[in-house]
């Protein structure tokens, strides 16, 4: 297969991508994937130092990157980040809403009951995952519309959106809402501004990150009871690696996916297909 053909389907040379939550394990891997196929990448994170570290690694590998501090729940901060990116690169072509996660107060302990769930922690998790995807989509989406109605938005969902998982009620509800928002935005943007604006989502299976490490792994690296249950229900027989998301992300952002809109793609080692029997 020729390189020009592959580049015509997957190349992102000259594009500007924004990755929120870009200093996290999955966000950083997705930023790296975008940079490797030619995109200039802005790394957004609440703390600037880890965002700088990711951007520096991309530039050391020959990429073009920018680190910015922004809380995705704060409209003014996201607007300032957008203005900074437009001042430097004059365009925004791709937005990856990778910021999100869970919080201890919204996760029930194994011996806790439903009535022990903290509504304020639940609200905070919904704000982080749902509003944290909506606000950047509105702000960077406006920049895409102003530039002629061309752009890609990729939201990050979760297996918790598809089937209720024990203990993580707030996170599951938020990610289910993100999937609904993905489909709604896909329809509205395409109907109003044309097929050049697309919104899709990726639903990762179980990947190890700082927030879930202690739930899935013991300090010695062995599986916890929950981790063992996850692996038992994952036909691939392992957790995902950050690079497992790269090909799906590049495909959805590239020209070859021009007719793909409003979908949620699981990258889960077969978890969502397995009944457990």
CSV table of C-alpha atoms in Angstrom, one decimal:
chain,number,residue,atom,x,y,z
A,1,UNK,CA,0.0,0.0,0.0
A,2,UNK,CA,1.5,3.3,-1.0
A,3,UNK,CA,2.4,6.1,1.4
A,4,UNK,CA,0.5,8.8,-0.6
A,5,UNK,CA,-2.7,6.7,-0.3
A,6,UNK,CA,-2.3,6.2,3.4
A,7,UNK,CA,-1.6,9.9,3.9
A,8,UNK,CA,-4.7,10.8,1.9
A,9,UNK,CA,-6.8,8.8,4.4
A,10,UNK,CA,-5.0,9.4,7.7
A,11,UNK,CA,-2.5,12.3,7.3
A,12,UNK,CA,-3.1,15.4,9.4
A,13,UNK,CA,-0.3,17.6,8.2
A,14,UNK,CA,-1.0,21.3,8.7
A,15,UNK,CA,-3.8,20.6,11.1
A,16,UNK,CA,-4.1,22.1,14.6
A,17,UNK,CA,-5.3,19.7,17.4
A,18,UNK,CA,-6.3,20.6,21.0
A,19,UNK,CA,-6.2,17.8,23.6
A,20,UNK,CA,-7.9,18.7,26.9
A,21,UNK,CA,-6.6,16.6,29.8
A,22,UNK,CA,-3.5,16.2,27.6
A,23,UNK,CA,-1.1,15.6,30.5
A,24,UNK,CA,-2.9,12.4,31.6
A,25,UNK,CA,-1.8,8.9,30.5
A,26,UNK,CA,-4.4,8.6,27.7
A,27,UNK,CA,-4.5,12.3,26.8
A,28,UNK,CA,-0.7,12.4,26.4
A,29,UNK,CA,-0.8,9.2,24.2
A,30,UNK,CA,-3.4,10.7,22.0
A,31,UNK,CA,-1.5,14.0,21.7
A,32,UNK,CA,1.6,12.0,20.7
A,33,UNK,CA,-0.4,10.1,18.1
A,34,UNK,CA,-1.7,13.3,16.5
A,35,UNK,CA,1.7,14.8,16.4
A,36,UNK,CA,3.2,11.8,14.7
A,37,UNK,CA,0.9,12.1,11.8
A,38,UNK,CA,1.7,15.8,11.3
A,39,UNK,CA,-0.7,17.8,13.5
A,40,UNK,CA,0.4,20.7,15.7
A,41,UNK,CA,-0.9,19.9,19.2
A,42,UNK,CA,-2.0,22.1,22.0
A,43,UNK,CA,-1.9,20.4,25.4
A,44,UNK,CA,-4.5,21.7,27.9
A,45,UNK,CA,-4.4,20.7,31.5
A,46,UNK,CA,-5.3,22.2,34.9
A,47,UNK,CA,-1.6,22.2,35.9
A,48,UNK,CA,0.9,23.8,33.5
A,49,UNK,CA,4.0,21.8,34.6
A,50,UNK,CA,2.8,18.4,33.4
A,51,UNK,CA,1.4,19.9,30.2
A,52,UNK,CA,4.8,21.4,29.6
A,53,UNK,CA,6.4,18.0,30.1
A,54,UNK,CA,4.1,16.4,27.4
A,55,UNK,CA,4.7,19.3,25.0
A,56,UNK,CA,8.5,19.1,25.5
A,57,UNK,CA,8.4,15.4,24.7
A,58,UNK,CA,6.5,16.0,21.5
A,59,UNK,CA,8.9,18.7,20.4
A,60,UNK,CA,11.9,16.6,21.3
A,61,UNK,CA,10.4,14.0,18.9
A,62,UNK,CA,10.2,16.6,16.1
A,63,UNK,CA,6.6,17.8,16.7
A,64,UNK,CA,5.2,21.3,17.2
A,65,UNK,CA,3.4,21.6,20.5
A,66,UNK,CA,2.0,24.2,22.9
A,67,UNK,CA,1.2,23.8,26.7
A,68,UNK,CA,-1.6,25.7,28.2
A,69,UNK,CA,-3.3,25.8,31.6
A,70,UNK,CA,-7.1,25.6,31.6
A,71,UNK,CA,-9.8,24.1,33.7
A,72,UNK,CA,-12.3,22.7,31.3
A,73,UNK,CA,-15.2,23.7,33.6
A,74,UNK,CA,-14.2,27.4,33.5
A,75,UNK,CA,-15.4,29.2,30.4
A,76,UNK,CA,-13.1,32.1,30.8
A,77,UNK,CA,-10.0,29.9,31.1
A,78,UNK,CA,-11.0,27.8,28.0
A,79,UNK,CA,-11.7,31.0,26.0
A,80,UNK,CA,-8.3,32.4,26.9
A,81,UNK,CA,-6.7,29.1,25.9
A,82,UNK,CA,-8.6,29.2,22.5
A,83,UNK,CA,-7.5,32.8,21.9
A,84,UNK,CA,-3.9,31.9,22.6
A,85,UNK,CA,-4.0,29.0,20.2
A,86,UNK,CA,-5.6,31.1,17.5
A,87,UNK,CA,-3.0,33.8,18.0
A,88,UNK,CA,-0.2,31.3,17.5
A,89,UNK,CA,-1.6,29.0,14.8
A,90,UNK,CA,-4.6,30.9,13.4
A,91,UNK,CA,-6.8,27.8,13.3
A,92,UNK,CA,-8.3,24.9,15.3
A,93,UNK,CA,-9.1,21.8,13.3
A,94,UNK,CA,-9.4,19.1,15.9
A,95,UNK,CA,-10.6,19.0,19.5
A,96,UNK,CA,-10.1,15.9,21.7
A,97,UNK,CA,-12.1,16.1,25.0
A,98,UNK,CA,-9.9,13.8,27.0
A,99,UNK,CA,-10.3,15.7,30.3
A,100,UNK,CA,-12.4,13.8,32.8
A,101,UNK,CA,-12.2,11.2,35.5
A,102,UNK,CA,-13.7,10.1,38.8
A,103,UNK,CA,-13.6,11.3,42.3
A,104,UNK,CA,-13.4,9.3,45.6
A,105,UNK,CA,-16.5,10.8,47.0
A,106,UNK,CA,-18.5,9.7,44.0
A,107,UNK,CA,-17.2,6.1,44.2
A,108,UNK,CA,-18.9,3.8,46.6
A,109,UNK,CA,-16.7,1.7,48.9
A,110,UNK,CA,-17.3,-2.1,48.6
A,111,UNK,CA,-19.3,-2.2,51.8
A,112,UNK,CA,-21.2,1.1,51.2
A,113,UNK,CA,-24.9,1.4,50.3
A,114,UNK,CA,-26.5,3.5,47.6
A,115,UNK,CA,-27.7,5.9,50.2
A,116,UNK,CA,-24.1,6.6,51.2
A,117,UNK,CA,-23.5,8.3,47.8
A,118,UNK,CA,-22.5,11.9,48.1
A,119,UNK,CA,-24.7,14.1,45.8
A,120,UNK,CA,-22.2,16.9,45.7
A,121,UNK,CA,-19.4,14.6,44.7
A,122,UNK,CA,-21.8,13.1,42.1
A,123,UNK,CA,-22.4,16.6,40.8
A,124,UNK,CA,-18.7,17.4,40.6
A,125,UNK,CA,-18.0,14.2,38.6
A,126,UNK,CA,-20.8,15.1,36.2
A,127,UNK,CA,-19.4,18.6,35.8
A,128,UNK,CA,-15.9,17.4,35.1
A,129,UNK,CA,-16.9,14.9,32.5
A,130,UNK,CA,-20.0,16.4,30.9
A,131,UNK,CA,-19.6,20.2,31.3
A,132,UNK,CA,-15.8,19.6,30.7
A,133,UNK,CA,-16.7,18.2,27.3
A,134,UNK,CA,-19.5,20.7,26.5
A,135,UNK,CA,-17.6,24.0,27.2
A,136,UNK,CA,-14.5,23.2,25.1
A,137,UNK,CA,-16.8,22.0,22.3
A,138,UNK,CA,-18.8,25.2,22.3
A,139,UNK,CA,-15.7,27.4,22.4
A,140,UNK,CA,-13.4,25.6,20.0
A,141,UNK,CA,-16.5,24.6,17.9
A,142,UNK,CA,-17.2,28.3,17.4
A,143,UNK,CA,-13.7,28.8,16.1
A,144,UNK,CA,-14.2,26.0,13.7
A,145,UNK,CA,-17.5,27.5,12.5
A,146,UNK,CA,-15.9,30.9,12.1
A,147,UNK,CA,-13.1,29.4,10.0
A,148,UNK,CA,-15.6,28.0,7.4
A,149,UNK,CA,-17.3,25.1,9.2
A,150,UNK,CA,-14.5,22.5,9.1
A,151,UNK,CA,-13.5,20.6,12.2
A,152,UNK,CA,-13.5,17.4,14.2
A,153,UNK,CA,-14.5,16.9,17.8
A,154,UNK,CA,-13.7,13.7,19.6
A,155,UNK,CA,-15.2,13.0,23.0
A,156,UNK,CA,-13.9,10.3,25.3
A,157,UNK,CA,-16.5,8.0,26.8
A,158,UNK,CA,-16.1,4.8,28.9
A,159,UNK,CA,-17.4,1.3,29.3
A,160,UNK,CA,-19.3,2.7,32.3
A,161,UNK,CA,-21.6,4.5,29.8
A,162,UNK,CA,-22.8,1.2,28.2
A,163,UNK,CA,-23.7,-1.0,31.1
A,164,UNK,CA,-23.9,0.1,34.8
A,165,UNK,CA,-20.6,-0.8,36.6
A,166,UNK,CA,-20.7,-1.3,40.3
A,167,UNK,CA,-19.4,1.6,42.6
A,168,UNK,CA,-19.0,4.3,39.9
A,169,UNK,CA,-22.5,5.7,39.5
A,170,UNK,CA,-21.5,9.3,39.0
A,171,UNK,CA,-18.9,8.5,36.4
A,172,UNK,CA,-21.1,6.2,34.5
A,173,UNK,CA,-24.0,8.6,34.4
A,174,UNK,CA,-21.7,11.4,33.2
A,175,UNK,CA,-20.2,9.3,30.4
A,176,UNK,CA,-23.6,8.1,29.3
A,177,UNK,CA,-24.5,11.8,29.0
A,178,UNK,CA,-21.3,12.5,27.0
A,179,UNK,CA,-22.4,9.8,24.5
A,180,UNK,CA,-25.8,11.4,24.1
A,181,UNK,CA,-24.2,14.8,23.8
A,182,UNK,CA,-21.9,13.4,21.1
A,183,UNK,CA,-24.8,12.3,18.9
A,184,UNK,CA,-26.8,15.4,19.5
A,185,UNK,CA,-23.9,17.7,18.6
A,186,UNK,CA,-23.1,15.6,15.5
A,187,UNK,CA,-26.6,16.0,14.2
A,188,UNK,CA,-27.0,19.7,15.0
A,189,UNK,CA,-23.6,20.8,13.7
A,190,UNK,CA,-23.9,18.9,10.4
A,191,UNK,CA,-27.5,20.1,9.8
A,192,UNK,CA,-26.7,23.7,10.5
A,193,UNK,CA,-23.2,24.1,9.2
A,194,UNK,CA,-22.6,21.3,6.8
A,195,UNK,CA,-20.8,17.9,6.7
A,196,UNK,CA,-17.4,19.5,7.4
A,197,UNK,CA,-18.1,19.5,11.1
A,198,UNK,CA,-18.1,16.0,12.7
A,199,UNK,CA,-18.5,14.8,16.3
A,200,UNK,CA,-17.6,11.3,17.4
A,201,UNK,CA,-16.5,9.5,20.5
A,202,UNK,CA,-14.2,6.8,21.6
A,203,UNK,CA,-15.2,4.5,24.5
A,204,UNK,CA,-12.0,3.0,26.0
A,205,UNK,CA,-12.2,-0.2,27.9
A,206,UNK,CA,-10.1,-0.6,31.0
A,207,UNK,CA,-6.8,1.2,30.9
A,208,UNK,CA,-4.6,1.8,33.9
A,209,UNK,CA,-4.4,5.4,35.0
A,210,UNK,CA,-3.6,7.1,38.3
A,211,UNK,CA,-7.2,7.4,39.2
A,212,UNK,CA,-8.1,3.7,38.9
A,213,UNK,CA,-4.7,2.1,39.6
A,214,UNK,CA,-5.5,1.3,43.2
A,215,UNK,CA,-8.9,-0.2,42.2
A,216,UNK,CA,-7.4,-2.6,39.7
A,217,UNK,CA,-3.9,-3.3,40.9
A,218,UNK,CA,-2.3,-4.1,44.2
A,219,UNK,CA,0.8,-2.2,45.2
A,220,UNK,CA,2.9,-5.2,44.0
A,221,UNK,CA,1.3,-5.0,40.6
A,222,UNK,CA,-1.0,-8.0,41.0
A,223,UNK,CA,-4.7,-7.8,40.2
A,224,UNK,CA,-7.2,-6.7,42.9
A,225,UNK,CA,-10.4,-8.7,43.0
A,226,UNK,CA,-12.0,-6.0,40.8
A,227,UNK,CA,-9.1,-6.0,38.4
A,228,UNK,CA,-9.3,-9.8,38.1
A,229,UNK,CA,-13.1,-9.5,37.4
A,230,UNK,CA,-12.4,-7.0,34.6
A,231,UNK,CA,-9.8,-9.2,33.0
A,232,UNK,CA,-12.1,-12.2,33.3
A,233,UNK,CA,-14.7,-10.2,31.3
A,234,UNK,CA,-12.2,-8.9,28.7
A,235,UNK,CA,-11.7,-11.4,25.9
A,236,UNK,CA,-8.4,-9.9,25.1
A,237,UNK,CA,-7.2,-10.9,28.5
A,238,UNK,CA,-5.4,-7.7,29.4
A,239,UNK,CA,-5.9,-4.0,30.2
A,240,UNK,CA,-5.6,-1.6,27.4
A,241,UNK,CA,-2.3,0.2,26.6
A,242,UNK,CA,-2.4,4.0,25.8
A,243,UNK,CA,-1.2,3.3,22.3
A,244,UNK,CA,-4.2,1.1,21.7
A,245,UNK,CA,-6.3,4.3,21.2
A,246,UNK,CA,-4.0,5.8,18.5
A,247,UNK,CA,-5.3,4.2,15.4
A,248,UNK,CA,-8.9,4.8,16.2
A,249,UNK,CA,-8.2,8.4,17.0
A,250,UNK,CA,-6.2,9.0,13.8
A,251,UNK,CA,-8.9,7.4,11.7
A,252,UNK,CA,-11.7,9.4,13.2
A,253,UNK,CA,-9.7,12.7,12.8
A,254,UNK,CA,-8.5,11.9,9.2
A,255,UNK,CA,-10.0,12.5,5.8
A,256,UNK,CA,-10.8,8.8,5.5
A,257,UNK,CA,-13.6,9.2,8.1
A,258,UNK,CA,-15.3,12.1,6.3
A,259,UNK,CA,-18.6,10.2,6.3
A,260,UNK,CA,-18.4,9.0,9.9
A,261,UNK,CA,-20.4,11.1,12.3
A,262,UNK,CA,-22.2,10.6,15.6
A,263,UNK,CA,-20.7,7.3,16.4
A,264,UNK,CA,-19.1,5.9,19.6
A,265,UNK,CA,-16.3,3.5,18.9
A,266,UNK,CA,-15.4,1.0,21.7
A,267,UNK,CA,-11.7,0.2,22.1
A,268,UNK,CA,-12.1,-2.4,24.8
A,269,UNK,CA,-10.6,-5.7,23.9
A,270,UNK,CA,-14.1,-7.2,23.4
A,271,UNK,CA,-15.4,-6.2,26.9
A,272,UNK,CA,-18.6,-4.7,25.6
A,273,UNK,CA,-19.3,-7.7,23.3
A,274,UNK,CA,-18.9,-10.3,26.1
A,275,UNK,CA,-21.9,-11.4,28.1
A,276,UNK,CA,-19.8,-13.0,30.8
A,277,UNK,CA,-21.0,-16.5,29.8
